[in-house]
Short mmCIF file of C-alpha atoms in Angstrom, two decimals:
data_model
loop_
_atom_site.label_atom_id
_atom_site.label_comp_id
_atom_site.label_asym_id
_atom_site.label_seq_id
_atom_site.Cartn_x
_atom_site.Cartn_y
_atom_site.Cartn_z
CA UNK O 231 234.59 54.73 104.61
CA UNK O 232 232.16 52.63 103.18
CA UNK O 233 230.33 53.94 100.49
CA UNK O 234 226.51 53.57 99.26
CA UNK O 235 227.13 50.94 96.78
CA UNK O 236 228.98 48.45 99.33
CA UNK O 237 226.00 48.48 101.38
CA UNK O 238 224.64 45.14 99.87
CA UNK O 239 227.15 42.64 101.33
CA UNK O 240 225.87 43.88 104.60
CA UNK O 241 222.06 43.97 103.89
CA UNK O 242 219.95 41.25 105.81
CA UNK O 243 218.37 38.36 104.22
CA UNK O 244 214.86 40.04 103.06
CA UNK O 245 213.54 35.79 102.95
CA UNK O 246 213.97 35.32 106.81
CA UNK O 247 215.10 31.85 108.35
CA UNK O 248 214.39 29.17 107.07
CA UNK O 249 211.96 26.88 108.85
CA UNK O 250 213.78 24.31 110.64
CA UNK O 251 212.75 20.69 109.81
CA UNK O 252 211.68 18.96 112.51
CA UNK O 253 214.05 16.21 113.91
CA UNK O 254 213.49 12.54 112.05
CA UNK O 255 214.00 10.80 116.16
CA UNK O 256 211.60 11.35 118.38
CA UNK O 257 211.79 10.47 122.15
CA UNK O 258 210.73 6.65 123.33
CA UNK O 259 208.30 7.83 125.87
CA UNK O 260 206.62 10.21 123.77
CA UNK O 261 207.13 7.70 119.97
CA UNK O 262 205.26 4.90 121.98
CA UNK O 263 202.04 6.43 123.15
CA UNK O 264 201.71 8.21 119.43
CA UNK O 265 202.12 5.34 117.77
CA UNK O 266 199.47 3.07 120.09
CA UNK O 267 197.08 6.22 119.91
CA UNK O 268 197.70 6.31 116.05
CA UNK O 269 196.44 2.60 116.26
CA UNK O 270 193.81 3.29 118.15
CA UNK O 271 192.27 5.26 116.16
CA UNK O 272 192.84 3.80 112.72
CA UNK O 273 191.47 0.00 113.98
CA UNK O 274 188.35 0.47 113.93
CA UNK O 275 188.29 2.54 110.87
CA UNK O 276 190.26 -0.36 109.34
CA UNK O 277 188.08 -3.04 110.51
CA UNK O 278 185.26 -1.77 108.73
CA UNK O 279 186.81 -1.38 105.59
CA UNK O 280 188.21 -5.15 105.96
CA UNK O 281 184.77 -6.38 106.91
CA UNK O 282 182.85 -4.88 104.09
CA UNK O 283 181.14 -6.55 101.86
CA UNK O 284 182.69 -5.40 98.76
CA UNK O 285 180.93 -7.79 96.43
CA UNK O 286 177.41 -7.09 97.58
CA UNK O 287 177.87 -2.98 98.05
CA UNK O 288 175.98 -2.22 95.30
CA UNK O 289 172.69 -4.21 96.22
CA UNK O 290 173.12 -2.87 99.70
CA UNK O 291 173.16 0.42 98.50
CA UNK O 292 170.46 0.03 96.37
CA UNK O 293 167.67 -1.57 98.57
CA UNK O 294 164.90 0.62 99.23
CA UNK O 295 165.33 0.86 103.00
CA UNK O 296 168.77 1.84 102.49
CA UNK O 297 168.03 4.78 99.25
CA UNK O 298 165.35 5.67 101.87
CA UNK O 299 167.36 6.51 104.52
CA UNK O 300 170.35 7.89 102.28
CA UNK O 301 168.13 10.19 100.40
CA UNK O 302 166.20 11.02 104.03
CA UNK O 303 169.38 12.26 104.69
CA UNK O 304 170.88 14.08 102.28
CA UNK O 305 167.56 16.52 102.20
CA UNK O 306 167.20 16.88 105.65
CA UNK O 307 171.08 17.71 106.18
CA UNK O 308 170.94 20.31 103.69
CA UNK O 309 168.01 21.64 104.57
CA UNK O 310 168.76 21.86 108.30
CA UNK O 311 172.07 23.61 106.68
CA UNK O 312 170.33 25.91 104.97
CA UNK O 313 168.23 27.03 108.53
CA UNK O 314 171.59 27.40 109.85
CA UNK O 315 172.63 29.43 106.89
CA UNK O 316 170.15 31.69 107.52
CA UNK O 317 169.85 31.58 111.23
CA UNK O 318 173.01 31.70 112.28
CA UNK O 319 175.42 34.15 109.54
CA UNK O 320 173.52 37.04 111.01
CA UNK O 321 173.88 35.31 114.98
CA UNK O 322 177.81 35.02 114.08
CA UNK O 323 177.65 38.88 112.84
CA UNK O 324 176.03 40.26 115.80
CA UNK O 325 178.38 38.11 118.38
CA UNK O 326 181.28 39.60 116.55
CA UNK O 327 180.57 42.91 115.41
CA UNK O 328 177.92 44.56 118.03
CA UNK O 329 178.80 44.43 121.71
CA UNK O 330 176.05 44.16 123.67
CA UNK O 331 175.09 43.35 127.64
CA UNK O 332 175.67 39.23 128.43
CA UNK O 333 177.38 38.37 124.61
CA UNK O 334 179.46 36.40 126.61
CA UNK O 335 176.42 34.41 128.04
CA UNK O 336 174.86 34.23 125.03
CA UNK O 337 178.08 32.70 123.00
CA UNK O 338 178.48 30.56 125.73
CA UNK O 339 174.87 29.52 124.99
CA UNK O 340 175.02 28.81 121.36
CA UNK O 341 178.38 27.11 121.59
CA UNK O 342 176.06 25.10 124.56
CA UNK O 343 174.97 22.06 121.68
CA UNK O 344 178.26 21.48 120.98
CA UNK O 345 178.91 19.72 124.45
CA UNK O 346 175.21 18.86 125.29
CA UNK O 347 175.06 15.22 125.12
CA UNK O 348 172.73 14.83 121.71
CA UNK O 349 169.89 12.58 123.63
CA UNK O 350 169.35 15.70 126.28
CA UNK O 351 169.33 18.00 123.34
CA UNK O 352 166.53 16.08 122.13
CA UNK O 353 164.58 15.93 125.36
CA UNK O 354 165.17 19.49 125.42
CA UNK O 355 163.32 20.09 121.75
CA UNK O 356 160.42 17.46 122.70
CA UNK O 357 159.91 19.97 125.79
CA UNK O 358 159.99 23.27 123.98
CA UNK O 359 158.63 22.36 120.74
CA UNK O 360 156.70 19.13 121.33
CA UNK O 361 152.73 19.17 121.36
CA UNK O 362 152.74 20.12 125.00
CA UNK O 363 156.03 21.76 124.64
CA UNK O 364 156.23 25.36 126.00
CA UNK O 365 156.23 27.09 122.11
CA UNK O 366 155.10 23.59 120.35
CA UNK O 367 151.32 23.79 121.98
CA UNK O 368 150.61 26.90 120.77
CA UNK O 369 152.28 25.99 117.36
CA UNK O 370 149.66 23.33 117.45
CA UNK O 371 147.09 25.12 118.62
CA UNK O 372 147.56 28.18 116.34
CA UNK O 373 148.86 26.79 113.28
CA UNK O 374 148.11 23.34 113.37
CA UNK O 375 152.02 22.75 113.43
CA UNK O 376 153.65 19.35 114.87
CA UNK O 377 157.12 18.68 114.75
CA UNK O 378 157.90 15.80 117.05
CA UNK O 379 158.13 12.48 114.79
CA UNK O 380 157.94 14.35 111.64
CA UNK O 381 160.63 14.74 108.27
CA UNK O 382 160.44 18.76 109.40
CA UNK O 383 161.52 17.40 113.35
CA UNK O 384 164.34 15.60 112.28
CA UNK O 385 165.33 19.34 109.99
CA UNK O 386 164.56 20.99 113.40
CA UNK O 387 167.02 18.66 115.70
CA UNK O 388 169.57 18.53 112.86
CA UNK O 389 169.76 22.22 112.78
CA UNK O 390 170.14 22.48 116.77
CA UNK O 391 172.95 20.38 116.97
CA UNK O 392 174.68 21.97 113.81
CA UNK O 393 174.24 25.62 113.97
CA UNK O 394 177.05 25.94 116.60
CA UNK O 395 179.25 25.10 113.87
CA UNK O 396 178.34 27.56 111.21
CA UNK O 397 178.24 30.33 114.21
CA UNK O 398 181.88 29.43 115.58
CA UNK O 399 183.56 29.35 111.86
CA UNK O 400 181.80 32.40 110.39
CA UNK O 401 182.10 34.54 113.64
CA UNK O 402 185.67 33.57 113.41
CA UNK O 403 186.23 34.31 109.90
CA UNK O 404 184.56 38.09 110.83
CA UNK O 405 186.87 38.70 113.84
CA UNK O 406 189.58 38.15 111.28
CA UNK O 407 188.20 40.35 108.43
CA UNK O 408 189.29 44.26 108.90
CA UNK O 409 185.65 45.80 110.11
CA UNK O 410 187.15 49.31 108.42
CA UNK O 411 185.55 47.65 105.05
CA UNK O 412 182.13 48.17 106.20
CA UNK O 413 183.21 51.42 107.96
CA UNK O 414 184.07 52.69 104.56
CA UNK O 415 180.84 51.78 102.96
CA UNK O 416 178.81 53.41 105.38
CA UNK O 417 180.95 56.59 105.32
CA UNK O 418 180.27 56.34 101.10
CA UNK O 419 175.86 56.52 101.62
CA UNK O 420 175.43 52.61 101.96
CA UNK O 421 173.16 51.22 104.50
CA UNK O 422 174.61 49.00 107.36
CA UNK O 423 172.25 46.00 105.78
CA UNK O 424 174.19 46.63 102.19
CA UNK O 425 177.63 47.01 103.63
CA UNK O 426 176.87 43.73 105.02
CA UNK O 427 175.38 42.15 101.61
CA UNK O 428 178.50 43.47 99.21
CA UNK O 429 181.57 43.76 101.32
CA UNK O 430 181.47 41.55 104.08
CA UNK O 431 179.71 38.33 102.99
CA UNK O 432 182.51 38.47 100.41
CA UNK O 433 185.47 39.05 102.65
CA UNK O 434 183.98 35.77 104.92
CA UNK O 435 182.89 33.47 101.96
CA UNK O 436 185.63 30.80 102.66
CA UNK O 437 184.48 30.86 106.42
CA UNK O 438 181.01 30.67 105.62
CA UNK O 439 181.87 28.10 102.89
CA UNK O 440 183.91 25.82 105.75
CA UNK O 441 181.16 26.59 108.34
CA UNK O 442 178.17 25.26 106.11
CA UNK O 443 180.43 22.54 105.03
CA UNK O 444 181.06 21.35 109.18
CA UNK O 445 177.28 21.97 109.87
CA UNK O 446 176.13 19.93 107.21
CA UNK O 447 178.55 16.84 108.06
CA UNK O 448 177.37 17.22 111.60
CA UNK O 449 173.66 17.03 110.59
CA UNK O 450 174.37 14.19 108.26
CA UNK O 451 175.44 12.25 111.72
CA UNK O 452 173.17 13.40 114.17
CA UNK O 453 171.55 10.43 115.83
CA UNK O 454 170.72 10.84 119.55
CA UNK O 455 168.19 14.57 119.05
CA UNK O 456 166.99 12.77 116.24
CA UNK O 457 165.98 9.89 117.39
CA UNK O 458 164.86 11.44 120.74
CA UNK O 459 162.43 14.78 119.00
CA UNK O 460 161.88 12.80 115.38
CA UNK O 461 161.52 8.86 116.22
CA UNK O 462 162.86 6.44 114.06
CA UNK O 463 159.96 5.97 111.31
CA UNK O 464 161.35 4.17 108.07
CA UNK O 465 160.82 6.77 105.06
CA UNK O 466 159.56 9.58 107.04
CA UNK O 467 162.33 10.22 109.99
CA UNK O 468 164.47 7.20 109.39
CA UNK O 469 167.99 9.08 108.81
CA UNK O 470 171.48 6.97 107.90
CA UNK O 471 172.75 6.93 111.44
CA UNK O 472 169.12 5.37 112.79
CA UNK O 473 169.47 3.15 109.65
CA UNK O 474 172.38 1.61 111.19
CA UNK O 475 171.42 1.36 114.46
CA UNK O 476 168.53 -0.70 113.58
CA UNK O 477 170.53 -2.80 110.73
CA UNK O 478 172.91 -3.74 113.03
CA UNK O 479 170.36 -5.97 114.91
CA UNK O 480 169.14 -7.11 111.83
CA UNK O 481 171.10 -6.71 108.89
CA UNK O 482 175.25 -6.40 109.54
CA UNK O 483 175.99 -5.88 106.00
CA UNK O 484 173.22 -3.39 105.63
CA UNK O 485 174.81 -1.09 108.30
CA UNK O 486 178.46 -1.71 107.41
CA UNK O 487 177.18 -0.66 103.89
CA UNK O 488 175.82 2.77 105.60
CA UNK O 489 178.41 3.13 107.36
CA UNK O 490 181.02 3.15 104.74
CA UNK O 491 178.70 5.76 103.01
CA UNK O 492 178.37 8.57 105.86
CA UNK O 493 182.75 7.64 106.59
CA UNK O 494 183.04 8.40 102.88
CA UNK O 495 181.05 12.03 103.32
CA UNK O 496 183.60 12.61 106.65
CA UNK O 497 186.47 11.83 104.27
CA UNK O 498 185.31 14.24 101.42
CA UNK O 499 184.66 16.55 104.35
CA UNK O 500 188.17 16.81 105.61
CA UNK O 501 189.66 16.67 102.41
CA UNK O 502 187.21 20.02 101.72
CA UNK O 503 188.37 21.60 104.42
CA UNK O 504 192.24 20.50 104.07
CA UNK O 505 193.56 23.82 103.05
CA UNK O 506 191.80 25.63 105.20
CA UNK O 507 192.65 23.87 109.03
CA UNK O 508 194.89 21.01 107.99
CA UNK O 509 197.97 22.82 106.15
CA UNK O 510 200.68 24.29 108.48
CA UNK O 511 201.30 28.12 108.83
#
């Protein structure tokens, strides 16, 4: 008979298996294809790095069309981040924590500028908030407000085309968070607004964090709603990516030079976000 204190010798590993390493061979017809698609997408990246000129960066970089455009960008990218911020947490908290007739529809609808080619998305602004536009005449009418060809358009078609972003990752990050948080608040006197404000912004901080982080690298690259609803005036709605459009038919080194900048932003981006969509389960 076995007693209590033999037991051990037949308890089960509490650690679980260990995770198998993956094979060092892989298969010809599958080692091939990886490795040319690999290629393919490191030339070009490669190319311009090769091609850059190294010695004159720092002139480049410090011309006034160029500091024009880079510091166009960098306040219009956070600031349409910031309209997303604000617009689109509470969007992201109603799609994932009310239930209400056509959500469906209407996710399918914000997630819509994500796929929109960005030169329709910008047609689409120009007719809804342009001076004839369905909402932009009476804007103009009312308030004296245009946006087409203006700093505050190219805010306006950043933020269309980067919202989606902020709305996916923080809706995600709330159908992950245990709703009985806010449950519990409510039960204890607090308001739905303030179980909102001091438990669940906190629980969906890194999703909010990774979401703002994506929108604002996306508005930082827009180029096609920009250019479409804003124009392409030099200090007013000149942005990096128009920048070096219009250096590459005038100026090579000028747009390699902007270039390099907005592929160093994408690498600090994915290097942000590394430990939260890039490290294995």
């Amino acid at each position: 008979m076995t007693s209590l204190g033999d037991t051990g010798a037949a308890a089960p590993r509490t650690g679980g298996p260990r995770r198998r390493r993956a094979s060092a061979r892989a298969p010809l017809p599958l080692l091939l294809p990886g490795v040319l698609a690999l290629v393919f997408l490191m030339l070009p990246l490669v190319a311009l790095l090769v091609r850059a000129p190294w010695r004159g960066l720092p002139a480049q970089l410090t011309s006034p069309q160029v500091w024009q455009a880079l510091q166009l960008s960098l306040i219009s990218a956070t600031a349409a981040t910031a309209v997303s911020l604000v617009l689109g947490v509470p969007l992201a908290w109603l799609l994932a924590r009310t239930d209400f007739p056509g959500r469906g529809l209407v996710r399918a609808l914000v997630t819509l500028p994500l796929v929109l080619p960005p030169v329709v998305g910008g047609v689409a602004l120009l007719l809804a908030l342009g001076r004839n536009g369905v909402v932009g005449q009476w804007l103009d009418s009312w308030f004296g407000i245009t946006l087409p060809f203006t700093t505050a358009g190219v805010v306006v078609a950043e933020a269309f085309v980067a919202m989606p972003f902020l709305v996916i990752s923080v809706e995600g990050a709330l159908r992950a968070a245990d709703p009985r948080y806010e449950e519990a608040a409510t039960t204890l006197g607090a308001s739905r607004f303030t179980a909102f404000r001091r438990v669940t912004l906190p629980l969906v901080a890194p999703g909010i964090a990774a979401g703002a982080v994506l929108a604002w690298a996306r508005a930082l690259g827009e180029f096609g709603a920009t250019i479409t609803f804003a124009g392409n005036f030099p200090g007013r709605t000149q942005t990096m990516p128009l920048a070096v459009y219009l250096a590459l038919q005038n100026d090579p080194e000028a747009a390699i030079s902007l270039s390099l900048v907005l592929l160093t932003v994408s690498i600090a981006v994915l290097a942000g976000l590394r430990d939260r969509w890039m490290t294995p389960s």
